[in-house]
PDB file of C-alpha atoms and ligand atoms in Angstrom:
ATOM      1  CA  UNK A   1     112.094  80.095  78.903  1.00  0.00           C
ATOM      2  CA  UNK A   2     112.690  83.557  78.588  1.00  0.00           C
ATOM      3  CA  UNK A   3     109.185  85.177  78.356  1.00  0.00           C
ATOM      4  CA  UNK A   4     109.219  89.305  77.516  1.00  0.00           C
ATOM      5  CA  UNK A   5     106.041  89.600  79.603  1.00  0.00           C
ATOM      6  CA  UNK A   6     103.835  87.688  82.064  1.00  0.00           C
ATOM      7  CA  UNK A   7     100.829  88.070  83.803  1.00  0.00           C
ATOM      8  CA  UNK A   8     100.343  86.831  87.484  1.00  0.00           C
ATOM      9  CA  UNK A   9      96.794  86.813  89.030  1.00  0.00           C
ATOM     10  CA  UNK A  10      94.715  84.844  91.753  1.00  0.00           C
ATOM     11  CA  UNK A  11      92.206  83.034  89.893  1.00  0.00           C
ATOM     12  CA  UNK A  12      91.500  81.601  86.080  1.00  0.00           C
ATOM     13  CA  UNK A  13      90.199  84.559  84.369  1.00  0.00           C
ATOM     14  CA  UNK A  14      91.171  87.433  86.154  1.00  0.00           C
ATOM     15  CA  UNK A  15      93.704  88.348  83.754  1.00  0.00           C
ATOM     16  CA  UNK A  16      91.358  88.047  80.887  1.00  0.00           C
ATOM     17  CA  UNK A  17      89.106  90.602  82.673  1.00  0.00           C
ATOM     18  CA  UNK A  18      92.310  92.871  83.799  1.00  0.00           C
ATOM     19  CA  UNK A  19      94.850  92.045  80.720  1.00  0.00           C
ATOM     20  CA  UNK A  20      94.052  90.168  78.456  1.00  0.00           C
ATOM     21  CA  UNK A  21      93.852  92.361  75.511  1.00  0.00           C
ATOM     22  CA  UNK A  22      97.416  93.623  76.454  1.00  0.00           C
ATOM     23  CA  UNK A  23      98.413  90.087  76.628  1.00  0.00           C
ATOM     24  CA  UNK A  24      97.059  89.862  73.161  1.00  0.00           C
ATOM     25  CA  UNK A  25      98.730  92.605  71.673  1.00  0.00           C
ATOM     26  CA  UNK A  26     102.047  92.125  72.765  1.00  0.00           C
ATOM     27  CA  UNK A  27     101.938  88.514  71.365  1.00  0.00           C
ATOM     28  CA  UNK A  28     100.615  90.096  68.262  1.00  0.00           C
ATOM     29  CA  UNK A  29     103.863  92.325  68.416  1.00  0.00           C
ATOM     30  CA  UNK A  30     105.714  89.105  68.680  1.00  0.00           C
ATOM     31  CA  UNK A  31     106.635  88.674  72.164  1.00  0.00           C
ATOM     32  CA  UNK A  32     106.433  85.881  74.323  1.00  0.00           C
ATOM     33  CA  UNK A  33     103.689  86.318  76.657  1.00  0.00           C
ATOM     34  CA  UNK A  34     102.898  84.176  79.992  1.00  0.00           C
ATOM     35  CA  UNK A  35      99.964  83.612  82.373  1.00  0.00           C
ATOM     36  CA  UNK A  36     100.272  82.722  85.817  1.00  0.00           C
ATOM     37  CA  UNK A  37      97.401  81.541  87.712  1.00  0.00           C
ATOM     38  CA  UNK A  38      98.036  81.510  91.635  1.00  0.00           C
ATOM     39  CA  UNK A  39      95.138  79.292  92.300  1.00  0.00           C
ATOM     40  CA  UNK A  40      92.974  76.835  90.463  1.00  0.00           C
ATOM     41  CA  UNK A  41      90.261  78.911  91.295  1.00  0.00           C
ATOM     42  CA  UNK A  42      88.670  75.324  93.198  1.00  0.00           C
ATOM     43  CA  UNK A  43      86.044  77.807  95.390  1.00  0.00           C
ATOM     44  CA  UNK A  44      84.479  78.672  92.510  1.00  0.00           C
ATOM     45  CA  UNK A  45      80.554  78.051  92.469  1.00  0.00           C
ATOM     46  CA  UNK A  46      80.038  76.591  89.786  1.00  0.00           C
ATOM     47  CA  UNK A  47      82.193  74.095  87.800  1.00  0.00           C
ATOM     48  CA  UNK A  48      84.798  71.779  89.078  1.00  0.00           C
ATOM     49  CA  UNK A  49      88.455  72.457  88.683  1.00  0.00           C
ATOM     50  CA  UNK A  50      88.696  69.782  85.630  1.00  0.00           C
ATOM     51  CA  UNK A  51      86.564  71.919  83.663  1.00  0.00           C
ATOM     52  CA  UNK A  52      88.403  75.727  84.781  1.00  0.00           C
ATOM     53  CA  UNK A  53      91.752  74.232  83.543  1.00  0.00           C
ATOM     54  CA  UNK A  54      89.875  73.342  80.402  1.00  0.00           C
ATOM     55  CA  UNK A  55      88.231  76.693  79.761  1.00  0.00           C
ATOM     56  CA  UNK A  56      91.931  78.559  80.961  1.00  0.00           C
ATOM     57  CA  UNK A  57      93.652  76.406  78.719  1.00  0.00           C
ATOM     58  CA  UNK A  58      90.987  77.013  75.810  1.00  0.00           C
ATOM     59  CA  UNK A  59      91.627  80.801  76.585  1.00  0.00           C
ATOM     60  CA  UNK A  60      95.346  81.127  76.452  1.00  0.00           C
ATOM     61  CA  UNK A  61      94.902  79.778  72.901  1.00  0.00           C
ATOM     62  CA  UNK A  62      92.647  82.925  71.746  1.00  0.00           C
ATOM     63  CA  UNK A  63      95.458  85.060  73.838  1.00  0.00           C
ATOM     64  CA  UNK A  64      98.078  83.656  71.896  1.00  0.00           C
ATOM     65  CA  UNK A  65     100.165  83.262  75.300  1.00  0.00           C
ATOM     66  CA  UNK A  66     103.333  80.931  74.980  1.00  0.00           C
ATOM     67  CA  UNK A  67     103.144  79.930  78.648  1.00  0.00           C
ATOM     68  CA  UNK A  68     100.260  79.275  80.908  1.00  0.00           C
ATOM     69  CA  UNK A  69     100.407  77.458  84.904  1.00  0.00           C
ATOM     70  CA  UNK A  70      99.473  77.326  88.171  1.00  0.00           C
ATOM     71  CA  UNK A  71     101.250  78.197  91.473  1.00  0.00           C
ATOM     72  CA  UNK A  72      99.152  75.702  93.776  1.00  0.00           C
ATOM     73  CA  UNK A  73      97.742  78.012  95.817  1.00  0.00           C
ATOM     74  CA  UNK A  74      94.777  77.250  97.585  1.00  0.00           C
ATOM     75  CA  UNK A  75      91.923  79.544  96.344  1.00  0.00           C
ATOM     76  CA  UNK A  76      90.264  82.110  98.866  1.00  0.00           C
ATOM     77  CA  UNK A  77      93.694  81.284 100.789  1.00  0.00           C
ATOM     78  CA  UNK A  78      96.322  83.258  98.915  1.00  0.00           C
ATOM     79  CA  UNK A  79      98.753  84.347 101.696  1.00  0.00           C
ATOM     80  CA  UNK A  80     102.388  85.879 100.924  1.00  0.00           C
ATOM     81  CA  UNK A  81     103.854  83.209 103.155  1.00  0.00           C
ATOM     82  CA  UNK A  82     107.695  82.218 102.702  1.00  0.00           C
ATOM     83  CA  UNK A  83     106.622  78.886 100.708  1.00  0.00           C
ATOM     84  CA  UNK A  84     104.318  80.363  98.474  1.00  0.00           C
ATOM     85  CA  UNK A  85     106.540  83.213  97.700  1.00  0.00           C
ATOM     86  CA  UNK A  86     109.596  80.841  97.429  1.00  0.00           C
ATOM     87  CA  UNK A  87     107.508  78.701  94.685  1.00  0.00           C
ATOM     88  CA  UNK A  88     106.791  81.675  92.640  1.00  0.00           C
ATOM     89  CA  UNK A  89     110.545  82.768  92.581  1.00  0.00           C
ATOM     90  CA  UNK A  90     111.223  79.721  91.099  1.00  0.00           C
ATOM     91  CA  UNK A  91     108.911  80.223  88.180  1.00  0.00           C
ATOM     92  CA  UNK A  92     109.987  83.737  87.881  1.00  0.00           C
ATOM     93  CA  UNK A  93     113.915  82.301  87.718  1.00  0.00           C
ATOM     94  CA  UNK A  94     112.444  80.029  85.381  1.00  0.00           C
ATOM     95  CA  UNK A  95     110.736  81.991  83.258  1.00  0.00           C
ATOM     96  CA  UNK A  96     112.952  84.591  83.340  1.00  0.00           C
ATOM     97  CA  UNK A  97     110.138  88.085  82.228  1.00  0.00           C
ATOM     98  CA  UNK A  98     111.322  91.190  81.452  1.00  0.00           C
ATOM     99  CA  UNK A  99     107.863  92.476  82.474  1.00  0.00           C
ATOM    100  CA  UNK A 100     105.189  91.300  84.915  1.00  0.00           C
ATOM    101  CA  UNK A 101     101.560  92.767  85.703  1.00  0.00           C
ATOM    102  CA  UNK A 102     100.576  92.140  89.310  1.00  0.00           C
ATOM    103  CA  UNK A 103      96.916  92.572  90.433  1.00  0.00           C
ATOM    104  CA  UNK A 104      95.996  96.341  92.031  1.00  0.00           C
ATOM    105  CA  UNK A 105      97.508  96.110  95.462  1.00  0.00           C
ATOM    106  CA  UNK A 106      94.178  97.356  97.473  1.00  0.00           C
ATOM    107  CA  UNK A 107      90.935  95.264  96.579  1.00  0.00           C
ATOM    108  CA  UNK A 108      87.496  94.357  97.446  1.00  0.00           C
ATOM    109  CA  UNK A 109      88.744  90.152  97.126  1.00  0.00           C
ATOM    110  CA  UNK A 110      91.271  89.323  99.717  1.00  0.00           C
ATOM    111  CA  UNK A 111      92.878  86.769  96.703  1.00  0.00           C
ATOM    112  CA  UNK A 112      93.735  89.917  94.924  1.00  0.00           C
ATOM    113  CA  UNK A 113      95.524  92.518  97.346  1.00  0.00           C
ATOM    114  CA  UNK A 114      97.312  89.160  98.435  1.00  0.00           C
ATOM    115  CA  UNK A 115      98.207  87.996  94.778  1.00  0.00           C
ATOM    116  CA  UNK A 116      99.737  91.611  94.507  1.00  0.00           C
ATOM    117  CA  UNK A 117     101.620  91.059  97.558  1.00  0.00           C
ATOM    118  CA  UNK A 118     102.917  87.341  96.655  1.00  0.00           C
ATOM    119  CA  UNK A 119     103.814  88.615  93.323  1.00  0.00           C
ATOM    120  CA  UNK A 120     105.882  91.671  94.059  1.00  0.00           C
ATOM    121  CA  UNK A 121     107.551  89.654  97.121  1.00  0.00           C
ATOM    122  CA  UNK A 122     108.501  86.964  94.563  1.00  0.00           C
ATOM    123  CA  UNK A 123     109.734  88.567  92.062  1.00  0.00           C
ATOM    124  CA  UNK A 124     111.722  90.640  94.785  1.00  0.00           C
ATOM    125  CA  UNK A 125     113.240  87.050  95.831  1.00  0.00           C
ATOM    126  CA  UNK A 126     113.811  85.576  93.060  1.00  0.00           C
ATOM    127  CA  UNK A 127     116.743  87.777  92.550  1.00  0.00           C
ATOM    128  CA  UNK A 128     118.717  87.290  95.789  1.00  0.00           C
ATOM    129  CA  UNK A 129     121.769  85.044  94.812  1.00  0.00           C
ATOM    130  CA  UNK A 130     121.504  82.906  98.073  1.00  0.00           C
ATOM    131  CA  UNK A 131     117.877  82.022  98.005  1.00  0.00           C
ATOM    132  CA  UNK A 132     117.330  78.303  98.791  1.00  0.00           C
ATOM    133  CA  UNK A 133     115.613  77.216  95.685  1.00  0.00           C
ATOM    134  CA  UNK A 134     116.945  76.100  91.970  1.00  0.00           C
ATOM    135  CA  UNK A 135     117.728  78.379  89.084  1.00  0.00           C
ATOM    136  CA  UNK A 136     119.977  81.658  88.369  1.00  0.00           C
ATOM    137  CA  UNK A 137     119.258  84.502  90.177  1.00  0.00           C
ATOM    138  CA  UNK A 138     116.667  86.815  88.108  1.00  0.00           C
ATOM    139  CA  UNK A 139     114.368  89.639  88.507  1.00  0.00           C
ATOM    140  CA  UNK A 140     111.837  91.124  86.077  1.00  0.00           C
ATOM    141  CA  UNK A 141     112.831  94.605  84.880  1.00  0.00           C
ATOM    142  CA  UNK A 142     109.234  96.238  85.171  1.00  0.00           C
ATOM    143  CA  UNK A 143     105.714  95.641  87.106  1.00  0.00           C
ATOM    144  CA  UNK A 144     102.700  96.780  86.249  1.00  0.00           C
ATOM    145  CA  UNK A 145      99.585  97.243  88.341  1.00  0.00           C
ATOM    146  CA  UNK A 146      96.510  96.294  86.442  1.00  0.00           C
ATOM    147  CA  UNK A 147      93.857  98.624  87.996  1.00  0.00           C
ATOM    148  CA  UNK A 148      91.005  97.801  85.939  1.00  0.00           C
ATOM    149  CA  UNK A 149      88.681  96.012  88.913  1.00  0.00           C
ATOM    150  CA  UNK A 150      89.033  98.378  91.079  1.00  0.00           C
ATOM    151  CA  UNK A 151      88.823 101.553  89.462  1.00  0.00           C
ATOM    152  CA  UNK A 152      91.472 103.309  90.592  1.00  0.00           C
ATOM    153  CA  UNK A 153      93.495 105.775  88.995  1.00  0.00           C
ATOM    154  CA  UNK A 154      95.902 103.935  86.167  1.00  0.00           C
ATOM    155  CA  UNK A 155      98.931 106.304  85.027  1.00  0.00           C
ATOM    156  CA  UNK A 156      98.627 104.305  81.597  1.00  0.00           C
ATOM    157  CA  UNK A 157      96.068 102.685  79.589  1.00  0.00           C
ATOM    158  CA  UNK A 158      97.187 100.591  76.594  1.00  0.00           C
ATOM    159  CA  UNK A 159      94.921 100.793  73.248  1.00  0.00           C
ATOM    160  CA  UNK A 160      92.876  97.258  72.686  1.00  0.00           C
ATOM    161  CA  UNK A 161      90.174  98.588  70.363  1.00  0.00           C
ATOM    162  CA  UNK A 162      91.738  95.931  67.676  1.00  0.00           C
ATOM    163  CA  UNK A 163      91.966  93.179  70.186  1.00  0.00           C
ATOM    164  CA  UNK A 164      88.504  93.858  72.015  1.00  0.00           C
ATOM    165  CA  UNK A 165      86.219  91.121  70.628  1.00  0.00           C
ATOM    166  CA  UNK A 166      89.085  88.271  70.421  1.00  0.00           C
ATOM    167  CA  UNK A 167      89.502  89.302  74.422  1.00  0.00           C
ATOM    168  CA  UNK A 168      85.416  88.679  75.002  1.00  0.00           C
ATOM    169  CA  UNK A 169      86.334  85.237  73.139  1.00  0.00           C
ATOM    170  CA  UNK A 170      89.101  84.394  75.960  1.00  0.00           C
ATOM    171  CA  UNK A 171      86.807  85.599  78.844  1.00  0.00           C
ATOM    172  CA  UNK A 172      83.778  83.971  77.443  1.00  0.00           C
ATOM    173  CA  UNK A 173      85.811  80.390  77.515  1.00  0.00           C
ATOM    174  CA  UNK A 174      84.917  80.480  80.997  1.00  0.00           C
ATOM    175  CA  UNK A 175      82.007  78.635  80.174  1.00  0.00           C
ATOM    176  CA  UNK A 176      81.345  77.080  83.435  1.00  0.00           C
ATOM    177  CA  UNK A 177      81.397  80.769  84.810  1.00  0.00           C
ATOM    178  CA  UNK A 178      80.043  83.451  82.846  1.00  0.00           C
ATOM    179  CA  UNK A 179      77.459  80.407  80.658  1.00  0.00           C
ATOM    180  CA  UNK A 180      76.341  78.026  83.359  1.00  0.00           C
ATOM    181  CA  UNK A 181      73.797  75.206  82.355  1.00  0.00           C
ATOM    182  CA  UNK A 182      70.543  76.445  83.597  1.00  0.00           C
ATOM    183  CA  UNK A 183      70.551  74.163  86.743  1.00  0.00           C
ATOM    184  CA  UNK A 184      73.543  75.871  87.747  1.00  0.00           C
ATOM    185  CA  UNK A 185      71.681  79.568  87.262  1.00  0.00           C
ATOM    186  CA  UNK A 186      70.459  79.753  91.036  1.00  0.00           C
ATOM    187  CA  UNK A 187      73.395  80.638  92.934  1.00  0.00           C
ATOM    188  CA  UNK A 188      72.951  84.475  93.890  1.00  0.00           C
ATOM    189  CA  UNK A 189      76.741  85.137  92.428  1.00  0.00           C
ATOM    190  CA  UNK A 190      75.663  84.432  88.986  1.00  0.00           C
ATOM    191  CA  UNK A 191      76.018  87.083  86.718  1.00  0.00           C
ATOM    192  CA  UNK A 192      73.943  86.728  83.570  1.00  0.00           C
ATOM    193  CA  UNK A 193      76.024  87.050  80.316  1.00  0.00           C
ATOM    194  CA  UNK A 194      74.392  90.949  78.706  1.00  0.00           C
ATOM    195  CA  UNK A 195      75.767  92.478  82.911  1.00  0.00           C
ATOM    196  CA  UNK A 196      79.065  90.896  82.420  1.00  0.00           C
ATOM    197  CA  UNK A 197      78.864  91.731  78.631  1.00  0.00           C
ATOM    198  CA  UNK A 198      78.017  95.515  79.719  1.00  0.00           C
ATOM    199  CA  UNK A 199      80.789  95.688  82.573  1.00  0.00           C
ATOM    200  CA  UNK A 200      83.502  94.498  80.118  1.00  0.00           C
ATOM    201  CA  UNK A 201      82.004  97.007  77.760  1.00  0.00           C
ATOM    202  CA  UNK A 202      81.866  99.431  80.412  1.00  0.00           C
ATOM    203  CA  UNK A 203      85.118  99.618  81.604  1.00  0.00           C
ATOM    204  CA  UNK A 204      87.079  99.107  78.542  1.00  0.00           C
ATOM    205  CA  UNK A 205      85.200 101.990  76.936  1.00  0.00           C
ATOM    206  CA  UNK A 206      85.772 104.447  79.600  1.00  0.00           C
ATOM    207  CA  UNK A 207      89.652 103.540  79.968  1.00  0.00           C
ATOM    208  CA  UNK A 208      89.682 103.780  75.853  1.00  0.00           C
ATOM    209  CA  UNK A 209      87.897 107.247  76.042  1.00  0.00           C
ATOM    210  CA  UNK A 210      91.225 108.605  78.486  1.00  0.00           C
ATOM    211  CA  UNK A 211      93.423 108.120  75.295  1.00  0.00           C
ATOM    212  CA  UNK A 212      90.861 108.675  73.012  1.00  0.00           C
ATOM    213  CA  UNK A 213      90.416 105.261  71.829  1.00  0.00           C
ATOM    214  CA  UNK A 214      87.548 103.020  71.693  1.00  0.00           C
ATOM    215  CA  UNK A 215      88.537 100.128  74.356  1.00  0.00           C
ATOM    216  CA  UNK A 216      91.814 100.584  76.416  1.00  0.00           C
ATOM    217  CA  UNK A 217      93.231  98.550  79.409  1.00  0.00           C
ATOM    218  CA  UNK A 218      94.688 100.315  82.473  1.00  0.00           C
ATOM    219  CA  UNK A 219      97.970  99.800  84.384  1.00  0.00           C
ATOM    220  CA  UNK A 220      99.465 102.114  87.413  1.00  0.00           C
ATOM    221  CA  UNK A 221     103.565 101.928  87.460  1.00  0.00           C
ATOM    222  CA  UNK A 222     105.116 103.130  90.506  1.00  0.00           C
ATOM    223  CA  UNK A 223     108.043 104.607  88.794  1.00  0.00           C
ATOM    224  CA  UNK A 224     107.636 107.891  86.940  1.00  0.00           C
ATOM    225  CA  UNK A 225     107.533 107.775  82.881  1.00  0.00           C
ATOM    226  CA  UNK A 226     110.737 108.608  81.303  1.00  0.00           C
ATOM    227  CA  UNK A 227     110.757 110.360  78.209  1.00  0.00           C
ATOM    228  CA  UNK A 228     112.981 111.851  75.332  1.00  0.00           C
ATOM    229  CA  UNK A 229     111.039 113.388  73.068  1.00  0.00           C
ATOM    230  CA  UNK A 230     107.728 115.804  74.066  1.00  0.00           C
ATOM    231  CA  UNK A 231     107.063 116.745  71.087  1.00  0.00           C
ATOM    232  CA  UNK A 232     105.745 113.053  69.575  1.00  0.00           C
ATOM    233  CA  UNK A 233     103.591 112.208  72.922  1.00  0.00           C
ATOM    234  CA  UNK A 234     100.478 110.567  72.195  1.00  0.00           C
ATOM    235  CA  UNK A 235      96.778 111.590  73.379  1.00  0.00           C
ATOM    236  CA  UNK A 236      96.030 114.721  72.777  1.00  0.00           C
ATOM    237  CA  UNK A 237      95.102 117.550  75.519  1.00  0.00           C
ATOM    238  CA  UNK A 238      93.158 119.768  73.758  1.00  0.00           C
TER     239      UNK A 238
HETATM  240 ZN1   ZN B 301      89.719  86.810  91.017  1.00  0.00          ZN
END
């Protein structure tokens, strides 16, 4: 399939929260963009699974993603086991992305500092030659953390002031989670549309206002930056 980038993350609409004006962009840019979804996201609250893969579905549309599955994983279970780990190096071989964005690997949700786990560990395997699954050897060139749940310290934001309200869209498909019929409204993890509205407003402003932007994403790469040319660097110092 050849993808140029793809998103891995535990649940249905964590990488709308994390990445998905990124997403956006770079399929604006014309690359071929992917989301993996570890789990269904089945331990959800509200909704049943028929209606997440409806509203994920719906939302890789607005992101203008070519690619969009699931692992299998059992939600509130993710676990960088050998099987799950061997699955996911056979999408990667399959896939074949140049660049992948993992989940922070310390978090508040166990699903997440797993997913980061699984994902690295995968796309680790999915490059050994002798690996007892299908497909040619492969490993993504480049992983990025997304560090935009957990606040900490990104070594690069990317600029989504023009992709900001199409991004709302792709969250906001979560119907079932963010818009609940008003029967559903009781359960204590609800969170009532102007908080998450402010949060995603929040955050995207403050990571915009590092590079001077209005809304901006962040990402941590373990590697340091390699540059040519000092004297074109963007965001300005003083
Ligand atoms: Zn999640």
């Amino acid at each position: 399939m050849n993808l140029d980038l793809l998103a891995i993350a535990a649940h249905p609409d964590d990488v709308e929260l994390t990445c998905g004006g990124t997403l956006l962009k770079m399929a604006q840019r014309g690359y071929r963009t992917g989301i993996l979804d570890l789990t269904a996201g089945e331990m959800g609250t509200r909704g049943t699974p028929e209606t997440r893969a409806k509203e994920a579905a719906h939302a890789a549309k607005l992101l203008a993603v070519k690619w969009r599955g699931t692992l299998g994983v059992p939600d509130s279970d993710v676990q960088p086991t050998r099987q799950h780990k061997l699955r996911l190096a056979a999408v990667i071989r399959q896939l074949r992305p140049k660049t992948v964005i993992l989940p922070y690997w310390e978090a508040r949700h166990p699903d997440h500092y797993h997913a980061s786990t699984l994902g690295y560990e995968g796309c680790f395997l999915a490059g050994l030659k002798q690996l007892p699954i299908e497909g040619e050897a492969y490993r993504p060139f480049k992983i990025l953390y997304s560090t935009s749940f957990e606040g900490m310290p990104a070594n690069l934001v990317v600029d989504i002031t023009k992709q900001y309200a199409q991004r709302r869209k792709a969250i906001l498909a979560y119907r079932s989670q963010f818009r609940p019929a008003p029967s559903e409204r009781k359960g204590r993890v609800f969170l009532a549309l102007d908080q998450l509205d402010n949060m995603m407003d929040l955050l995207a402003r403050h990571h915009g206002q590092m590079i001077g932007v209005k809304y901006g994403e962040p990402f941590l790469q373990k590697e340091l930056m390699a540059v040519d040319d000092i004297v074109t660097l963007p965001v300005r110092s003083i």
